[in-house]
């Protein structure tokens, strides 16, 4: 009971719980719609839709100048002027959008398309990108202030509107061109929500230009633009390369399995949303020992979740799609493993964010992205879509090693338990290899998973008193 009482009173645990429950509910809607989109579109159309989504991810960073990344630090440094800061920084992003719209449309004076997008679709992409940035901008504020319910409500509403508008248009006005229906539906939904948020921030802040605040925000965000873009390359560019090398149908299979693998990403984003403000708070109080101890339990819990998700996702992927997608089932394992290494590298990266050393973050991510692209160029034509999964795992592992060493140099301390992390990496890697062998042995896979759950449960029960002491220390 002592452990349960301690955890129930923990702001970190409560936030993690609600972020995870809420995000799973939201992503659950997206999961329900995966078979809808898969079955009402061809593999080629599904590949193009995900290709468009990749460009939205890229341009939301470029157009928004990654200014949402400055919110965490500004919430501490501009605590009494945060509304003014947010409206001023958003004005800067608006200026950026204007520049992109002007030069983007000038570009179309000389050509007819941009990566298979005509001028109208290109402008819709820019508007959706900016709206996505605005949503992530206010969500960053909600996260650092533990406003998990506001974060989840906004995520829920945007997801519902996005899916509903897209499906409605794909089945009515754009029944002959479902790709365009998805594009228009998503843009309308995001722009509507983004406009409401935009006006709220501007009216509340009433601050449009501040040289000091602009300089502060850009100092943090600009180095993160190449970092964020490189992350997109790591997460999305393999889809673009598969489309180019193997065709849209193969791209559709890879995109589908990637969407299934997002289960672990949801857990990671949810727990990280709770971890970041707690971590910032403990670091500001110089509680490095508490950080190290609590991070160990966080690591163990996430490791168990990773292995469960690997097992379950294999069968989910098989259940939710036609047989045409079955050749990609084994991709679930490396894609999930890639998200696990993203989780690991978020430990040292959060330390770099806290210290405002964002240039190091960009260097590591860019280098990893370049390696990823080179490996994909070499291995995708030779081994197909499975190569994209494992090149991503390898590059995320390199990214983790880089940031782990950089964070130690920046802080001058070893904030995390290296020995335990190494043991966990070896253990999860062996488990992943075993799943490849047992991919068609459903009973053995679930028995093995049940044994792991029991083992981890016994560990936490035996060490509950120490967990309480470590958390309260």
PDB file of N, CA and C in Angstrom, residues 180-221:
ATOM      1  N   UNK A 180      -6.428  13.509 -52.518  1.00  0.00           N
ATOM      2  CA  UNK A 180      -6.749  14.930 -52.356  1.00  0.00           C
ATOM      3  C   UNK A 180      -7.775  15.126 -51.246  1.00  0.00           C
ATOM      4  N   UNK A 181      -8.724  14.199 -51.125  1.00  0.00           N
ATOM      5  CA  UNK A 181      -9.714  14.290 -50.056  1.00  0.00           C
ATOM      6  C   UNK A 181      -9.073  14.259 -48.686  1.00  0.00           C
ATOM      7  N   UNK A 182      -8.067  13.399 -48.528  1.00  0.00           N
ATOM      8  CA  UNK A 182      -7.344  13.319 -47.246  1.00  0.00           C
ATOM      9  C   UNK A 182      -6.572  14.607 -46.982  1.00  0.00           C
ATOM     10  N   UNK A 183      -5.970  15.166 -48.024  1.00  0.00           N
ATOM     11  CA  UNK A 183      -5.193  16.397 -47.889  1.00  0.00           C
ATOM     12  C   UNK A 183      -6.094  17.566 -47.483  1.00  0.00           C
ATOM     13  N   UNK A 184      -7.192  17.734 -48.197  1.00  0.00           N
ATOM     14  CA  UNK A 184      -8.107  18.850 -47.930  1.00  0.00           C
ATOM     15  C   UNK A 184      -8.758  18.702 -46.555  1.00  0.00           C
ATOM     16  N   UNK A 185      -9.194  17.494 -46.219  1.00  0.00           N
ATOM     17  CA  UNK A 185      -9.836  17.262 -44.922  1.00  0.00           C
ATOM     18  C   UNK A 185      -8.909  17.554 -43.765  1.00  0.00           C
ATOM     19  N   UNK A 186      -7.681  17.058 -43.841  1.00  0.00           N
ATOM     20  CA  UNK A 186      -6.712  17.310 -42.779  1.00  0.00           C
ATOM     21  C   UNK A 186      -6.379  18.778 -42.634  1.00  0.00           C
ATOM     22  N   UNK A 187      -6.244  19.470 -43.765  1.00  0.00           N
ATOM     23  CA  UNK A 187      -5.912  20.893 -43.725  1.00  0.00           C
ATOM     24  C   UNK A 187      -7.035  21.715 -43.093  1.00  0.00           C
ATOM     25  N   UNK A 188      -8.269  21.447 -43.502  1.00  0.00           N
ATOM     26  CA  UNK A 188      -9.404  22.180 -42.935  1.00  0.00           C
ATOM     27  C   UNK A 188      -9.481  22.004 -41.419  1.00  0.00           C
ATOM     28  N   UNK A 189      -9.299  20.778 -40.957  1.00  0.00           N
ATOM     29  CA  UNK A 189      -9.394  20.501 -39.524  1.00  0.00           C
ATOM     30  C   UNK A 189      -8.294  21.219 -38.744  1.00  0.00           C
ATOM     31  N   UNK A 190      -7.051  21.089 -39.194  1.00  0.00           N
ATOM     32  CA  UNK A 190      -5.933  21.694 -38.470  1.00  0.00           C
ATOM     33  C   UNK A 190      -5.971  23.219 -38.521  1.00  0.00           C
ATOM     34  N   UNK A 191      -6.333  23.782 -39.665  1.00  0.00           N
ATOM     35  CA  UNK A 191      -6.377  25.242 -39.788  1.00  0.00           C
ATOM     36  C   UNK A 191      -7.454  25.827 -38.880  1.00  0.00           C
ATOM     37  N   UNK A 192      -8.606  25.180 -38.794  1.00  0.00           N
ATOM     38  CA  UNK A 192      -9.682  25.662 -37.921  1.00  0.00           C
ATOM     39  C   UNK A 192      -9.222  25.712 -36.464  1.00  0.00           C
ATOM     40  N   UNK A 193      -8.637  24.610 -35.988  1.00  0.00           N
ATOM     41  CA  UNK A 193      -8.164  24.550 -34.600  1.00  0.00           C
ATOM     42  C   UNK A 193      -6.988  25.501 -34.392  1.00  0.00           C
ATOM     43  N   UNK A 194      -6.060  25.510 -35.346  1.00  0.00           N
ATOM     44  CA  UNK A 194      -4.890  26.378 -35.235  1.00  0.00           C
ATOM     45  C   UNK A 194      -5.266  27.841 -35.177  1.00  0.00           C
ATOM     46  N   UNK A 195      -6.272  28.247 -35.949  1.00  0.00           N
ATOM     47  CA  UNK A 195      -6.706  29.647 -35.962  1.00  0.00           C
ATOM     48  C   UNK A 195      -7.272  30.068 -34.607  1.00  0.00           C
ATOM     49  N   UNK A 196      -8.049  29.190 -33.994  1.00  0.00           N
ATOM     50  CA  UNK A 196      -8.615  29.490 -32.670  1.00  0.00           C
ATOM     51  C   UNK A 196      -7.499  29.659 -31.644  1.00  0.00           C
ATOM     52  N   UNK A 197      -6.534  28.757 -31.653  1.00  0.00           N
ATOM     53  CA  UNK A 197      -5.403  28.836 -30.717  1.00  0.00           C
ATOM     54  C   UNK A 197      -4.582  30.094 -30.976  1.00  0.00           C
ATOM     55  N   UNK A 198      -4.341  30.375 -32.256  1.00  0.00           N
ATOM     56  CA  UNK A 198      -3.548  31.540 -32.653  1.00  0.00           C
ATOM     57  C   UNK A 198      -4.166  32.830 -32.088  1.00  0.00           C
ATOM     58  N   UNK A 199      -5.463  33.002 -32.311  1.00  0.00           N
ATOM     59  CA  UNK A 199      -6.140  34.208 -31.839  1.00  0.00           C
ATOM     60  C   UNK A 199      -6.116  34.298 -30.316  1.00  0.00           C
ATOM     61  N   UNK A 200      -6.266  33.157 -29.648  1.00  0.00           N
ATOM     62  CA  UNK A 200      -6.246  33.140 -28.178  1.00  0.00           C
ATOM     63  C   UNK A 200      -4.901  33.605 -27.642  1.00  0.00           C
ATOM     64  N   UNK A 201      -3.823  33.099 -28.227  1.00  0.00           N
ATOM     65  CA  UNK A 201      -2.483  33.470 -27.761  1.00  0.00           C
ATOM     66  C   UNK A 201      -2.220  34.947 -28.017  1.00  0.00           C
ATOM     67  N   UNK A 202      -2.582  35.434 -29.204  1.00  0.00           N
ATOM     68  CA  UNK A 202      -2.324  36.829 -29.554  1.00  0.00           C
ATOM     69  C   UNK A 202      -3.143  37.807 -28.702  1.00  0.00           C
ATOM     70  N   UNK A 203      -4.393  37.477 -28.481  1.00  0.00           N
ATOM     71  CA  UNK A 203      -5.258  38.353 -27.678  1.00  0.00           C
ATOM     72  C   UNK A 203      -4.803  38.376 -26.224  1.00  0.00           C
ATOM     73  N   UNK A 204      -4.399  37.235 -25.705  1.00  0.00           N
ATOM     74  CA  UNK A 204      -3.958  37.137 -24.320  1.00  0.00           C
ATOM     75  C   UNK A 204      -2.606  37.812 -24.099  1.00  0.00           C
ATOM     76  N   UNK A 205      -1.705  37.694 -25.062  1.00  0.00           N
ATOM     77  CA  UNK A 205      -0.361  38.238 -24.896  1.00  0.00           C
ATOM     78  C   UNK A 205      -0.228  39.697 -25.287  1.00  0.00           C
ATOM     79  N   UNK A 206      -0.907  40.072 -26.398  1.00  0.00           N
ATOM     80  CA  UNK A 206      -0.875  41.456 -26.898  1.00  0.00           C
ATOM     81  C   UNK A 206       0.555  41.992 -27.027  1.00  0.00           C
ATOM     82  N   UNK A 207       1.446  41.134 -27.476  1.00  0.00           N
ATOM     83  CA  UNK A 207       2.860  41.502 -27.580  1.00  0.00           C
ATOM     84  C   UNK A 207       3.369  40.915 -28.880  1.00  0.00           C
ATOM     85  N   UNK A 208       3.736  41.783 -29.830  1.00  0.00           N
ATOM     86  CA  UNK A 208       4.004  41.296 -31.181  1.00  0.00           C
ATOM     87  C   UNK A 208       5.472  41.393 -31.605  1.00  0.00           C
ATOM     88  N   UNK A 209       6.192  42.323 -31.031  1.00  0.00           N
ATOM     89  CA  UNK A 209       7.611  42.428 -31.374  1.00  0.00           C
ATOM     90  C   UNK A 209       8.405  42.754 -30.121  1.00  0.00           C
ATOM     91  N   UNK A 210       9.407  41.938 -29.871  1.00  0.00           N
ATOM     92  CA  UNK A 210      10.312  42.164 -28.747  1.00  0.00           C
ATOM     93  C   UNK A 210      11.666  41.595 -29.137  1.00  0.00           C
ATOM     94  N   UNK A 211      12.600  42.477 -29.437  1.00  0.00           N
ATOM     95  CA  UNK A 211      13.907  42.066 -29.934  1.00  0.00           C
ATOM     96  C   UNK A 211      14.601  41.100 -28.975  1.00  0.00           C
ATOM     97  N   UNK A 212      14.500  41.398 -27.677  1.00  0.00           N
ATOM     98  CA  UNK A 212      15.154  40.564 -26.673  1.00  0.00           C
ATOM     99  C   UNK A 212      14.542  39.171 -26.637  1.00  0.00           C
ATOM    100  N   UNK A 213      13.212  39.094 -26.666  1.00  0.00           N
ATOM    101  CA  UNK A 213      12.525  37.803 -26.622  1.00  0.00           C
ATOM    102  C   UNK A 213      12.712  37.025 -27.920  1.00  0.00           C
ATOM    103  N   UNK A 214      12.702  37.724 -29.047  1.00  0.00           N
ATOM    104  CA  UNK A 214      12.953  37.050 -30.324  1.00  0.00           C
ATOM    105  C   UNK A 214      14.350  36.433 -30.327  1.00  0.00           C
ATOM    106  N   UNK A 215      15.327  37.202 -29.846  1.00  0.00           N
ATOM    107  CA  UNK A 215      16.708  36.714 -29.806  1.00  0.00           C
ATOM    108  C   UNK A 215      16.829  35.510 -28.877  1.00  0.00           C
ATOM    109  N   UNK A 216      16.163  35.581 -27.718  1.00  0.00           N
ATOM    110  CA  UNK A 216      16.169  34.480 -26.752  1.00  0.00           C
ATOM    111  C   UNK A 216      15.582  33.218 -27.380  1.00  0.00           C
ATOM    112  N   UNK A 217      14.417  33.376 -28.026  1.00  0.00           N
ATOM    113  CA  UNK A 217      13.729  32.223 -28.614  1.00  0.00           C
ATOM    114  C   UNK A 217      14.549  31.610 -29.751  1.00  0.00           C
ATOM    115  N   UNK A 218      15.096  32.452 -30.605  1.00  0.00           N
ATOM    116  CA  UNK A 218      15.861  31.958 -31.748  1.00  0.00           C
ATOM    117  C   UNK A 218      17.161  31.289 -31.320  1.00  0.00           C
ATOM    118  N   UNK A 219      17.755  31.780 -30.243  1.00  0.00           N
ATOM    119  CA  UNK A 219      18.992  31.178 -29.752  1.00  0.00           C
ATOM    120  C   UNK A 219      18.775  29.712 -29.372  1.00  0.00           C
ATOM    121  N   UNK A 220      17.595  29.409 -28.843  1.00  0.00           N
ATOM    122  CA  UNK A 220      17.264  28.033 -28.460  1.00  0.00           C
ATOM    123  C   UNK A 220      16.747  27.240 -29.658  1.00  0.00           C
ATOM    124  N   UNK A 221      15.877  27.873 -30.456  1.00  0.00           N
ATOM    125  CA  UNK A 221      15.158  27.118 -31.490  1.00  0.00           C
ATOM    126  C   UNK A 221      15.938  26.906 -32.780  1.00  0.00           C
TER     127      UNK A 221
END
